[in-house]
Amino acid sequence: MKFSAFLKTRGATAAIFMGIFYAVAMLGIFLPGYTAIPGNIDKLPIAIINEDAGKNGAMIAENLQENLPFKEIETDITNKQALKELEHNDLALVVHIPKTFSENIQKGEASSSIDFTINEAGATVVSSTMNSVVTEINSQLSTQFSQQTAQGVLMNFNVPEKQAAELAEKIEKSYVGNVVTINEIPDGMNHNMLPMFLTMAGYVGAMIGAMQLVGAFRASRGKASKTRLFTYVQITALLIAVVSSIIAVGVAYLIDKPSGDLFFGIVGQQILNYMVCFNFTAILIFLFGEGGMILNLPILLMQTIANGATITRDMMHAPYEWMSHISPMYYSVQAYFANLFGSISPSPYIWSMAAVGAVAMLINMAIVAFLHKPMTVQVSETEVEKKAAEITA
């Protein structure tokens, strides 16, 4: 056999195609998706709440609105409402200027601070970006108010204005930016990425499982009815979901050591995650057979950006944002963030993920019912003999 002939075999041509297809799909999906960082940082919504009765608070609020690189800045909102939206990751940063800010600045009191609140239980880019933004704001405000405060204090003691300005630079800074972090995540990238890795472990396993079980479904046609075989496929997937989820969560506990109280909740979500992803990826395989696996790959790659672990919906380009609304990975990742590190209920995300799975299963049932041609069920010799024996008896 010549090499040219070998290259024409089905295995060789398939390998060549997949090598090219996967490279184009991965780079064509990942590179455009990650151009949102830092390009779409300005799309992150923040809130600035000014409760200060003096002029300093109004001046700071106005300057922040003019100079911060964010297009969506909420100001007509209470601090309590803003913090609630922050917990749900509907806001990326809450800036709160307290009532006594100007008064404390004039007195030179160290309590003259502004609260900058950040939620860590969300996309990693958001929390890191907000920390950098807050650090820069505090640096500028600290320099500005240290001189202003010191100069005012010295002038109250009848120190000449020129001399007060010179001495002001030597006085300890009175402004302190109060950075508040809610839902803190333990140090280590393994903790930040745990929601995504748990989700991907279930998704990839389910995608491969869908290929194998749908293949078994096709190979078993004629040995049982379509309905029975489809039921067998779902039951087998559920058994795999239970076993693989317990093992996956066990590995996560050995390495990341989450709270023991969360164990059964995480296992339950992982089982649901597997079943939803199984039916979601099985749609294309029921439709196109093994060729459906090729189409599932770019959908998987797209969801690694659209799942919200790295960037939020606000930052995503339109195709990735659209994908996030039907992506089981998005709802799973957000539910894990809420369950593992957050202070809100993961229920809305769990129900959304379950809805995606229910729709996917209905689609699969419709494909099997209407697109897969019925086949005559073959009766085995053992069954024939058994029935004959029953008739004789």
mmCIF file of C-alpha atoms in Angstrom:
data_model
loop_
_atom_site.group_PDB
_atom_site.id
_atom_site.type_symbol
_atom_site.label_atom_id
_atom_site.label_comp_id
_atom_site.label_asym_id
_atom_site.label_seq_id
_atom_site.Cartn_x
_atom_site.Cartn_y
_atom_site.Cartn_z
ATOM 1 C CA MET A 1 0.000 0.000 0.000
ATOM 2 C CA LYS A 2 1.405 3.369 -0.988
ATOM 3 C CA PHE A 3 1.480 6.368 1.314
ATOM 4 C CA SER A 4 -0.796 8.302 -1.054
ATOM 5 C CA ALA A 5 -3.342 5.507 -0.791
ATOM 6 C CA PHE A 6 -3.075 5.512 3.006
ATOM 7 C CA LEU A 7 -3.774 9.253 3.051
ATOM 8 C CA LYS A 8 -7.016 8.590 1.228
ATOM 9 C CA THR A 9 -8.321 6.209 3.874
ATOM 10 C CA ARG A 10 -11.250 7.337 5.989
ATOM 11 C CA GLY A 11 -9.209 7.520 9.199
ATOM 12 C CA ALA A 12 -6.437 9.600 7.646
ATOM 13 C CA THR A 13 -8.776 12.044 5.914
ATOM 14 C CA ALA A 14 -10.825 12.404 9.100
ATOM 15 C CA ALA A 15 -7.675 13.119 11.130
ATOM 16 C CA ILE A 16 -6.501 15.727 8.619
ATOM 17 C CA PHE A 17 -9.908 17.377 8.594
ATOM 18 C CA MET A 18 -10.184 17.456 12.402
ATOM 19 C CA GLY A 19 -6.678 18.871 12.791
ATOM 20 C CA ILE A 20 -7.485 21.774 10.486
ATOM 21 C CA PHE A 21 -11.066 22.212 11.699
ATOM 22 C CA TYR A 22 -10.160 22.249 15.399
ATOM 23 C CA ALA A 23 -7.323 24.741 14.882
ATOM 24 C CA VAL A 24 -9.541 27.096 12.887
ATOM 25 C CA ALA A 25 -12.478 26.687 15.287
ATOM 26 C CA MET A 26 -10.420 27.221 18.446
ATOM 27 C CA LEU A 27 -8.508 30.256 17.222
ATOM 28 C CA GLY A 28 -11.513 31.638 15.355
ATOM 29 C CA ILE A 29 -13.633 31.474 18.514
ATOM 30 C CA PHE A 30 -11.159 32.207 21.319
ATOM 31 C CA LEU A 31 -9.242 35.109 19.803
ATOM 32 C CA PRO A 32 -12.284 37.234 18.840
ATOM 33 C CA GLY A 33 -13.957 36.363 22.152
ATOM 34 C CA TYR A 34 -11.056 37.558 24.262
ATOM 35 C CA THR A 35 -10.765 40.868 22.396
ATOM 36 C CA ALA A 36 -13.477 41.911 24.859
ATOM 37 C CA ILE A 37 -10.633 42.191 27.397
ATOM 38 C CA PRO A 38 -9.966 45.058 27.979
ATOM 39 C CA GLY A 39 -11.867 46.427 24.982
ATOM 40 C CA ASN A 40 -15.315 46.108 26.571
ATOM 41 C CA ILE A 41 -14.386 47.082 30.116
ATOM 42 C CA ASP A 42 -16.324 50.319 29.604
ATOM 43 C CA LYS A 43 -19.550 48.289 29.298
ATOM 44 C CA LEU A 44 -19.410 47.220 32.937
ATOM 45 C CA PRO A 45 -22.164 48.915 34.988
ATOM 46 C CA ILE A 46 -21.216 50.663 38.230
ATOM 47 C CA ALA A 47 -23.040 52.826 40.792
ATOM 48 C CA ILE A 48 -21.944 56.060 42.487
ATOM 49 C CA ILE A 49 -24.013 57.009 45.520
ATOM 50 C CA ASN A 50 -23.323 60.450 46.987
ATOM 51 C CA GLU A 51 -24.941 61.072 50.385
ATOM 52 C CA ASP A 52 -22.531 63.865 51.346
ATOM 53 C CA ALA A 53 -24.212 67.178 52.176
ATOM 54 C CA GLY A 54 -21.038 69.163 51.471
ATOM 55 C CA LYS A 55 -19.368 70.225 48.255
ATOM 56 C CA ASN A 56 -16.580 67.641 48.327
ATOM 57 C CA GLY A 57 -18.880 64.680 47.774
ATOM 58 C CA ALA A 58 -20.630 66.328 44.840
ATOM 59 C CA MET A 59 -17.273 67.285 43.316
ATOM 60 C CA ILE A 60 -15.914 63.732 43.614
ATOM 61 C CA ALA A 61 -19.098 62.163 42.244
ATOM 62 C CA GLU A 62 -19.045 64.516 39.258
ATOM 63 C CA ASN A 63 -15.355 63.935 38.564
ATOM 64 C CA LEU A 64 -15.769 60.176 38.771
ATOM 65 C CA GLN A 65 -18.668 60.233 36.319
ATOM 66 C CA GLU A 66 -16.627 62.314 33.890
ATOM 67 C CA ASN A 67 -13.330 60.451 34.161
ATOM 68 C CA LEU A 68 -14.107 56.800 34.864
ATOM 69 C CA PRO A 69 -14.075 54.645 31.704
ATOM 70 C CA PHE A 70 -17.604 53.309 32.194
ATOM 71 C CA LYS A 71 -20.583 54.168 30.021
ATOM 72 C CA GLU A 72 -23.258 52.903 32.413
ATOM 73 C CA ILE A 73 -23.070 54.682 35.782
ATOM 74 C CA GLU A 74 -26.085 54.554 38.088
ATOM 75 C CA THR A 75 -26.510 57.515 40.451
ATOM 76 C CA ASP A 76 -30.241 57.537 41.158
ATOM 77 C CA ILE A 77 -30.138 54.559 43.490
ATOM 78 C CA THR A 78 -29.764 53.955 47.227
ATOM 79 C CA ASN A 79 -26.680 52.303 48.658
ATOM 80 C CA LYS A 80 -28.775 49.367 49.894
ATOM 81 C CA GLN A 81 -30.226 48.765 46.425
ATOM 82 C CA ALA A 82 -26.801 49.076 44.821
ATOM 83 C CA LEU A 83 -25.256 46.519 47.174
ATOM 84 C CA LYS A 84 -28.103 44.117 46.430
ATOM 85 C CA GLU A 85 -27.486 44.475 42.688
ATOM 86 C CA LEU A 86 -23.763 43.968 43.322
ATOM 87 C CA GLU A 87 -24.464 40.655 45.082
ATOM 88 C CA HIS A 88 -26.301 39.491 41.942
ATOM 89 C CA ASN A 89 -23.431 40.770 39.747
ATOM 90 C CA ASP A 90 -25.753 43.265 38.072
ATOM 91 C CA LEU A 91 -23.203 45.912 39.085
ATOM 92 C CA ALA A 92 -19.419 45.626 38.993
ATOM 93 C CA LEU A 93 -18.573 48.325 41.565
ATOM 94 C CA VAL A 94 -20.412 50.423 44.153
ATOM 95 C CA VAL A 95 -18.895 53.756 45.213
ATOM 96 C CA HIS A 96 -20.492 55.187 48.361
ATOM 97 C CA ILE A 97 -19.697 58.694 49.608
ATOM 98 C CA PRO A 98 -21.035 58.968 53.214
ATOM 99 C CA LYS A 99 -22.996 61.883 54.664
ATOM 100 C CA THR A 100 -20.169 63.203 56.824
ATOM 101 C CA PHE A 101 -17.425 63.026 54.189
ATOM 102 C CA SER A 102 -16.945 66.806 53.666
ATOM 103 C CA GLU A 103 -17.234 67.487 57.377
ATOM 104 C CA ASN A 104 -14.578 64.915 58.218
ATOM 105 C CA ILE A 105 -12.281 66.225 55.485
ATOM 106 C CA GLN A 106 -12.482 69.756 56.860
ATOM 107 C CA LYS A 107 -11.716 68.513 60.355
ATOM 108 C CA GLY A 108 -8.844 66.407 59.100
ATOM 109 C CA GLU A 109 -10.293 63.284 60.642
ATOM 110 C CA ALA A 110 -9.007 59.911 59.484
ATOM 111 C CA SER A 111 -12.589 58.677 59.170
ATOM 112 C CA SER A 112 -13.043 60.705 55.978
ATOM 113 C CA SER A 113 -13.301 57.712 53.682
ATOM 114 C CA ILE A 114 -15.236 56.548 50.635
ATOM 115 C CA ASP A 115 -16.464 52.971 50.399
ATOM 116 C CA PHE A 116 -15.597 51.030 47.244
ATOM 117 C CA THR A 117 -17.402 47.660 47.285
ATOM 118 C CA ILE A 118 -16.445 44.800 44.959
ATOM 119 C CA ASN A 119 -17.977 41.328 44.586
ATOM 120 C CA GLU A 120 -15.401 38.568 44.093
ATOM 121 C CA ALA A 121 -17.980 35.821 43.444
ATOM 122 C CA GLY A 122 -18.131 36.421 39.714
ATOM 123 C CA ALA A 123 -16.057 36.838 36.584
ATOM 124 C CA THR A 124 -12.355 37.064 37.426
ATOM 125 C CA VAL A 125 -11.691 39.943 35.020
ATOM 126 C CA VAL A 126 -14.307 42.102 36.745
ATOM 127 C CA SER A 127 -12.928 41.829 40.280
ATOM 128 C CA SER A 128 -9.306 42.308 39.155
ATOM 129 C CA THR A 129 -10.228 45.297 36.971
ATOM 130 C CA MET A 130 -12.275 46.937 39.709
ATOM 131 C CA ASN A 131 -9.427 46.514 42.183
ATOM 132 C CA SER A 132 -7.071 48.275 39.771
ATOM 133 C CA VAL A 133 -9.584 51.079 39.163
ATOM 134 C CA VAL A 134 -10.167 51.598 42.898
ATOM 135 C CA THR A 135 -6.430 51.657 43.607
ATOM 136 C CA GLU A 136 -5.947 54.413 41.033
ATOM 137 C CA ILE A 137 -8.927 56.442 42.337
ATOM 138 C CA ASN A 138 -7.705 56.195 45.925
ATOM 139 C CA SER A 139 -4.206 57.256 44.948
ATOM 140 C CA GLN A 140 -5.483 60.413 43.269
ATOM 141 C CA LEU A 141 -7.985 61.292 45.992
ATOM 142 C CA SER A 142 -5.455 60.663 48.723
ATOM 143 C CA THR A 143 -2.988 63.091 47.167
ATOM 144 C CA GLN A 144 -5.691 65.702 46.516
ATOM 145 C CA PHE A 145 -7.287 65.685 49.954
ATOM 146 C CA SER A 146 -4.101 65.339 51.990
ATOM 147 C CA GLN A 147 -2.959 68.762 50.836
ATOM 148 C CA GLN A 148 -6.436 70.308 50.974
ATOM 149 C CA THR A 149 -7.165 69.034 54.482
ATOM 150 C CA ALA A 150 -3.801 69.926 55.943
ATOM 151 C CA GLN A 151 -3.936 73.408 54.481
ATOM 152 C CA GLY A 152 -7.375 74.032 55.980
ATOM 153 C CA VAL A 153 -6.316 72.783 59.414
ATOM 154 C CA LEU A 154 -3.198 74.951 59.518
ATOM 155 C CA MET A 155 -5.082 78.045 58.394
ATOM 156 C CA ASN A 156 -7.484 77.568 61.305
ATOM 157 C CA PHE A 157 -4.486 78.139 63.563
ATOM 158 C CA ASN A 158 -3.707 81.445 61.820
ATOM 159 C CA VAL A 159 -0.788 79.982 59.875
ATOM 160 C CA PRO A 160 -0.227 82.101 56.751
ATOM 161 C CA GLU A 161 -1.679 80.561 53.612
ATOM 162 C CA LYS A 162 1.664 80.247 51.830
ATOM 163 C CA GLN A 163 3.315 78.597 54.827
ATOM 164 C CA ALA A 164 0.276 76.341 55.306
ATOM 165 C CA ALA A 165 0.553 75.131 51.723
ATOM 166 C CA GLU A 166 4.211 74.226 52.235
ATOM 167 C CA LEU A 167 3.577 72.440 55.519
ATOM 168 C CA ALA A 168 0.590 70.614 54.114
ATOM 169 C CA GLU A 169 2.764 68.215 52.137
ATOM 170 C CA LYS A 170 4.426 67.053 55.367
ATOM 171 C CA ILE A 171 1.197 66.242 57.159
ATOM 172 C CA GLU A 172 -0.014 62.689 57.217
ATOM 173 C CA LYS A 173 -2.754 61.988 54.745
ATOM 174 C CA SER A 174 -6.212 62.117 56.248
ATOM 175 C CA TYR A 175 -8.162 60.471 53.406
ATOM 176 C CA VAL A 176 -8.437 56.689 53.402
ATOM 177 C CA GLY A 177 -10.197 54.780 50.649
ATOM 178 C CA ASN A 178 -12.192 51.957 52.226
ATOM 179 C CA VAL A 179 -12.149 48.964 49.860
ATOM 180 C CA VAL A 180 -14.874 46.485 50.817
ATOM 181 C CA THR A 181 -14.839 43.013 49.286
ATOM 182 C CA ILE A 182 -17.959 40.887 49.574
ATOM 183 C CA ASN A 183 -18.087 37.144 48.939
ATOM 184 C CA GLU A 184 -14.320 36.766 49.165
ATOM 185 C CA ILE A 185 -12.772 33.829 47.347
ATOM 186 C CA PRO A 186 -9.777 32.082 48.994
ATOM 187 C CA ASP A 187 -6.368 32.798 47.505
ATOM 188 C CA GLY A 188 -5.398 30.625 44.577
ATOM 189 C CA MET A 189 -6.563 30.504 40.978
ATOM 190 C CA ASN A 190 -7.848 26.984 41.614
ATOM 191 C CA HIS A 191 -10.630 28.475 43.742
ATOM 192 C CA ASN A 192 -11.579 31.125 41.169
ATOM 193 C CA MET A 193 -11.751 28.542 38.403
ATOM 194 C CA LEU A 194 -13.504 25.775 40.373
ATOM 195 C CA PRO A 195 -17.016 26.692 39.086
ATOM 196 C CA MET A 196 -15.781 26.575 35.488
ATOM 197 C CA PHE A 197 -13.743 23.382 35.908
ATOM 198 C CA LEU A 198 -16.593 21.498 37.607
ATOM 199 C CA THR A 199 -18.922 22.600 34.838
ATOM 200 C CA MET A 200 -16.514 21.684 32.040
ATOM 201 C CA ALA A 201 -15.786 18.287 33.598
ATOM 202 C CA GLY A 202 -19.493 17.495 33.441
ATOM 203 C CA TYR A 203 -19.977 19.025 29.990
ATOM 204 C CA VAL A 204 -17.091 17.256 28.242
ATOM 205 C CA GLY A 205 -17.942 13.939 29.895
ATOM 206 C CA ALA A 206 -21.586 14.351 28.877
ATOM 207 C CA MET A 207 -20.658 15.269 25.302
ATOM 208 C CA ILE A 208 -18.509 12.157 24.888
ATOM 209 C CA GLY A 209 -21.160 10.098 26.674
ATOM 210 C CA ALA A 210 -23.797 11.398 24.272
ATOM 211 C CA MET A 211 -21.741 10.268 21.309
ATOM 212 C CA GLN A 212 -21.274 6.784 22.773
ATOM 213 C CA LEU A 213 -24.842 6.277 24.019
ATOM 214 C CA VAL A 214 -26.505 7.615 20.876
ATOM 215 C CA GLY A 215 -24.184 5.286 18.952
ATOM 216 C CA ALA A 216 -25.439 2.419 21.137
ATOM 217 C CA PHE A 217 -28.997 3.595 20.458
ATOM 218 C CA ARG A 218 -28.417 3.416 16.699
ATOM 219 C CA ALA A 219 -26.638 0.049 16.902
ATOM 220 C CA SER A 220 -29.484 -1.428 18.964
ATOM 221 C CA ARG A 221 -32.266 -0.409 16.586
ATOM 222 C CA GLY A 222 -34.374 -3.428 15.728
ATOM 223 C CA LYS A 223 -33.680 -5.050 19.102
ATOM 224 C CA ALA A 224 -36.197 -2.889 20.966
ATOM 225 C CA SER A 225 -38.607 -0.065 20.227
ATOM 226 C CA LYS A 226 -37.355 3.507 19.788
ATOM 227 C CA THR A 227 -39.124 4.555 22.976
ATOM 228 C CA ARG A 228 -37.530 1.814 25.037
ATOM 229 C CA LEU A 229 -34.071 2.461 23.623
ATOM 230 C CA PHE A 230 -34.395 6.212 24.258
ATOM 231 C CA THR A 231 -35.410 5.439 27.843
ATOM 232 C CA TYR A 232 -32.388 3.159 28.218
ATOM 233 C CA VAL A 233 -30.148 5.959 26.947
ATOM 234 C CA GLN A 234 -31.524 8.420 29.517
ATOM 235 C CA ILE A 235 -31.311 5.952 32.408
ATOM 236 C CA THR A 236 -27.724 5.039 31.514
ATOM 237 C CA ALA A 237 -26.824 8.741 31.289
ATOM 238 C CA LEU A 238 -28.342 9.299 34.727
ATOM 239 C CA LEU A 239 -26.315 6.430 36.225
ATOM 240 C CA ILE A 240 -23.136 7.875 34.717
ATOM 241 C CA ALA A 241 -24.125 11.334 35.992
ATOM 242 C CA VAL A 242 -24.476 10.088 39.579
ATOM 243 C CA VAL A 243 -21.224 8.124 39.658
ATOM 244 C CA SER A 244 -19.087 10.669 37.783
ATOM 245 C CA SER A 245 -20.491 13.578 39.818
ATOM 246 C CA ILE A 246 -19.669 11.976 43.157
ATOM 247 C CA ILE A 247 -16.120 11.290 41.954
ATOM 248 C CA ALA A 248 -15.687 14.771 40.425
ATOM 249 C CA VAL A 249 -16.892 16.549 43.555
ATOM 250 C CA GLY A 250 -14.731 14.256 45.672
ATOM 251 C CA VAL A 251 -11.651 15.319 43.726
ATOM 252 C CA ALA A 252 -12.674 18.973 44.117
ATOM 253 C CA TYR A 253 -12.954 18.512 47.887
ATOM 254 C CA LEU A 254 -9.542 16.876 48.104
ATOM 255 C CA ILE A 255 -7.892 19.840 46.394
ATOM 256 C CA ASP A 256 -10.012 22.948 47.081
ATOM 257 C CA LYS A 257 -11.693 21.840 50.341
ATOM 258 C CA PRO A 258 -15.030 23.695 50.115
ATOM 259 C CA SER A 259 -17.410 23.705 53.079
ATOM 260 C CA GLY A 260 -18.665 20.235 53.963
ATOM 261 C CA ASP A 261 -22.219 21.584 54.256
ATOM 262 C CA LEU A 262 -22.246 22.200 50.507
ATOM 263 C CA PHE A 263 -21.298 18.673 49.456
ATOM 264 C CA PHE A 264 -24.727 17.263 48.627
ATOM 265 C CA GLY A 265 -25.837 20.499 46.989
ATOM 266 C CA ILE A 266 -22.785 20.498 44.736
ATOM 267 C CA VAL A 267 -23.226 16.812 43.890
ATOM 268 C CA GLY A 268 -26.875 17.438 43.032
ATOM 269 C CA GLN A 269 -25.989 20.357 40.790
ATOM 270 C CA GLN A 270 -23.246 18.341 39.088
ATOM 271 C CA ILE A 271 -25.712 15.535 38.334
ATOM 272 C CA LEU A 272 -28.138 18.050 36.868
ATOM 273 C CA ASN A 273 -25.284 19.667 34.951
ATOM 274 C CA TYR A 274 -24.346 16.314 33.392
ATOM 275 C CA MET A 275 -27.914 15.462 32.357
ATOM 276 C CA VAL A 276 -28.594 18.906 30.891
ATOM 277 C CA CYS A 277 -25.305 18.901 28.975
ATOM 278 C CA PHE A 278 -25.945 15.326 27.835
ATOM 279 C CA ASN A 279 -29.271 16.193 26.228
ATOM 280 C CA PHE A 280 -27.957 19.519 24.940
ATOM 281 C CA THR A 281 -25.051 17.891 23.086
ATOM 282 C CA ALA A 282 -27.096 14.819 22.050
ATOM 283 C CA ILE A 283 -29.327 16.942 19.810
ATOM 284 C CA LEU A 284 -26.741 17.224 17.028
ATOM 285 C CA ILE A 285 -25.673 13.595 17.447
ATOM 286 C CA PHE A 286 -29.251 12.332 17.146
ATOM 287 C CA LEU A 287 -29.560 14.501 14.040
ATOM 288 C CA PHE A 288 -26.235 13.875 12.290
ATOM 289 C CA GLY A 289 -24.686 10.870 13.986
ATOM 290 C CA GLU A 290 -20.907 11.059 14.510
ATOM 291 C CA GLY A 291 -20.840 14.223 12.410
ATOM 292 C CA GLY A 292 -22.766 15.940 15.186
ATOM 293 C CA MET A 293 -19.681 15.629 17.389
ATOM 294 C CA ILE A 294 -17.775 17.862 14.991
ATOM 295 C CA LEU A 295 -20.451 20.539 15.332
ATOM 296 C CA ASN A 296 -20.472 20.165 19.115
ATOM 297 C CA LEU A 297 -16.797 21.149 19.371
ATOM 298 C CA PRO A 298 -17.140 24.810 18.321
ATOM 299 C CA ILE A 299 -20.255 25.112 20.497
ATOM 300 C CA LEU A 300 -18.185 23.871 23.447
ATOM 301 C CA LEU A 301 -15.372 26.306 22.663
ATOM 302 C CA MET A 302 -17.821 29.189 22.396
ATOM 303 C CA GLN A 303 -19.278 28.373 25.798
ATOM 304 C CA THR A 304 -15.885 28.505 27.486
ATOM 305 C CA ILE A 305 -16.069 32.267 26.896
ATOM 306 C CA ALA A 306 -19.848 32.612 27.175
ATOM 307 C CA ASN A 307 -20.057 30.847 30.564
ATOM 308 C CA GLY A 308 -19.265 34.033 32.510
ATOM 309 C CA ALA A 309 -16.330 32.659 34.514
ATOM 310 C CA THR A 310 -13.849 35.077 32.957
ATOM 311 C CA ILE A 311 -15.952 37.915 31.556
ATOM 312 C CA THR A 312 -19.519 38.999 32.239
ATOM 313 C CA ARG A 313 -22.383 39.230 29.779
ATOM 314 C CA ASP A 314 -21.965 43.007 29.764
ATOM 315 C CA MET A 315 -18.500 42.612 28.242
ATOM 316 C CA MET A 316 -19.231 39.802 25.773
ATOM 317 C CA HIS A 317 -19.507 40.388 22.044
ATOM 318 C CA ALA A 318 -23.025 39.745 20.711
ATOM 319 C CA PRO A 319 -22.607 36.089 19.531
ATOM 320 C CA TYR A 320 -21.175 35.036 22.901
ATOM 321 C CA GLU A 321 -23.855 36.921 24.804
ATOM 322 C CA TRP A 322 -26.566 35.207 22.731
ATOM 323 C CA MET A 323 -24.958 31.845 23.432
ATOM 324 C CA SER A 324 -24.922 32.533 27.195
ATOM 325 C CA HIS A 325 -28.733 32.655 27.269
ATOM 326 C CA ILE A 326 -29.081 29.068 25.993
ATOM 327 C CA SER A 327 -25.794 27.749 27.381
ATOM 328 C CA PRO A 328 -26.013 25.165 30.174
ATOM 329 C CA MET A 329 -22.439 26.086 31.063
ATOM 330 C CA TYR A 330 -23.361 29.718 31.818
ATOM 331 C CA TYR A 331 -26.106 28.818 34.274
ATOM 332 C CA SER A 332 -23.999 26.092 35.883
ATOM 333 C CA VAL A 333 -20.992 28.393 36.422
ATOM 334 C CA GLN A 334 -23.150 31.160 37.899
ATOM 335 C CA ALA A 335 -24.925 28.686 40.177
ATOM 336 C CA TYR A 336 -21.577 27.368 41.420
ATOM 337 C CA PHE A 337 -20.326 30.909 42.111
ATOM 338 C CA ALA A 338 -23.486 31.627 44.122
ATOM 339 C CA ASN A 339 -23.355 28.298 45.967
ATOM 340 C CA LEU A 340 -19.629 28.109 46.693
ATOM 341 C CA PHE A 341 -18.720 31.746 47.335
ATOM 342 C CA GLY A 342 -21.790 33.959 47.028
ATOM 343 C CA SER A 343 -24.449 35.248 49.407
ATOM 344 C CA ILE A 344 -27.412 34.748 47.064
ATOM 345 C CA SER A 345 -29.477 31.688 46.214
ATOM 346 C CA PRO A 346 -28.330 29.658 43.188
ATOM 347 C CA SER A 347 -31.960 28.654 42.524
ATOM 348 C CA PRO A 348 -32.630 31.037 39.573
ATOM 349 C CA TYR A 349 -29.604 29.666 37.740
ATOM 350 C CA ILE A 350 -30.488 26.064 38.654
ATOM 351 C CA TRP A 351 -34.017 26.480 37.285
ATOM 352 C CA SER A 352 -32.724 28.142 34.119
ATOM 353 C CA MET A 353 -30.296 25.267 33.581
ATOM 354 C CA ALA A 354 -33.085 22.750 34.184
ATOM 355 C CA ALA A 355 -35.252 24.577 31.632
ATOM 356 C CA VAL A 356 -32.475 24.316 29.015
ATOM 357 C CA GLY A 357 -32.209 20.595 29.756
ATOM 358 C CA ALA A 358 -35.970 20.051 29.543
ATOM 359 C CA VAL A 359 -36.180 21.795 26.171
ATOM 360 C CA ALA A 360 -33.174 19.810 24.916
ATOM 361 C CA MET A 361 -34.767 16.519 25.986
ATOM 362 C CA LEU A 362 -38.048 17.415 24.270
ATOM 363 C CA ILE A 363 -36.123 18.194 21.081
ATOM 364 C CA ASN A 364 -34.362 14.826 21.309
ATOM 365 C CA MET A 365 -37.687 13.060 21.840
ATOM 366 C CA ALA A 366 -39.113 14.806 18.776
ATOM 367 C CA ILE A 367 -36.061 13.848 16.675
ATOM 368 C CA VAL A 368 -36.352 10.205 17.696
ATOM 369 C CA ALA A 369 -40.114 10.171 17.182
ATOM 370 C CA PHE A 370 -40.315 11.907 13.810
ATOM 371 C CA LEU A 371 -36.908 11.682 12.105
ATOM 372 C CA HIS A 372 -35.746 8.196 13.052
ATOM 373 C CA LYS A 373 -37.589 5.670 10.917
ATOM 374 C CA PRO A 374 -39.301 2.851 12.814
ATOM 375 C CA MET A 375 -37.750 -0.598 12.501
ATOM 376 C CA THR A 376 -39.283 -3.998 13.035
ATOM 377 C CA VAL A 377 -38.246 -5.324 16.415
ATOM 378 C CA GLN A 378 -36.421 -8.630 15.970
ATOM 379 C CA VAL A 379 -37.300 -11.330 18.443
ATOM 380 C CA SER A 380 -34.389 -13.428 19.661
ATOM 381 C CA GLU A 381 -34.456 -17.233 19.639
ATOM 382 C CA THR A 382 -34.523 -17.288 23.428
ATOM 383 C CA GLU A 383 -37.620 -15.120 23.512
ATOM 384 C CA VAL A 384 -39.308 -17.294 20.855
ATOM 385 C CA GLU A 385 -38.596 -20.437 22.852
ATOM 386 C CA LYS A 386 -39.863 -18.754 26.023
ATOM 387 C CA LYS A 387 -43.110 -17.732 24.387
ATOM 388 C CA ALA A 388 -43.550 -21.181 22.865
ATOM 389 C CA ALA A 389 -43.083 -22.728 26.280
ATOM 390 C CA GLU A 390 -45.698 -20.394 27.740
ATOM 391 C CA ILE A 391 -48.192 -21.341 25.014
ATOM 392 C CA THR A 392 -47.514 -25.059 25.514
ATOM 393 C CA ALA A 393 -47.977 -24.731 29.246
#
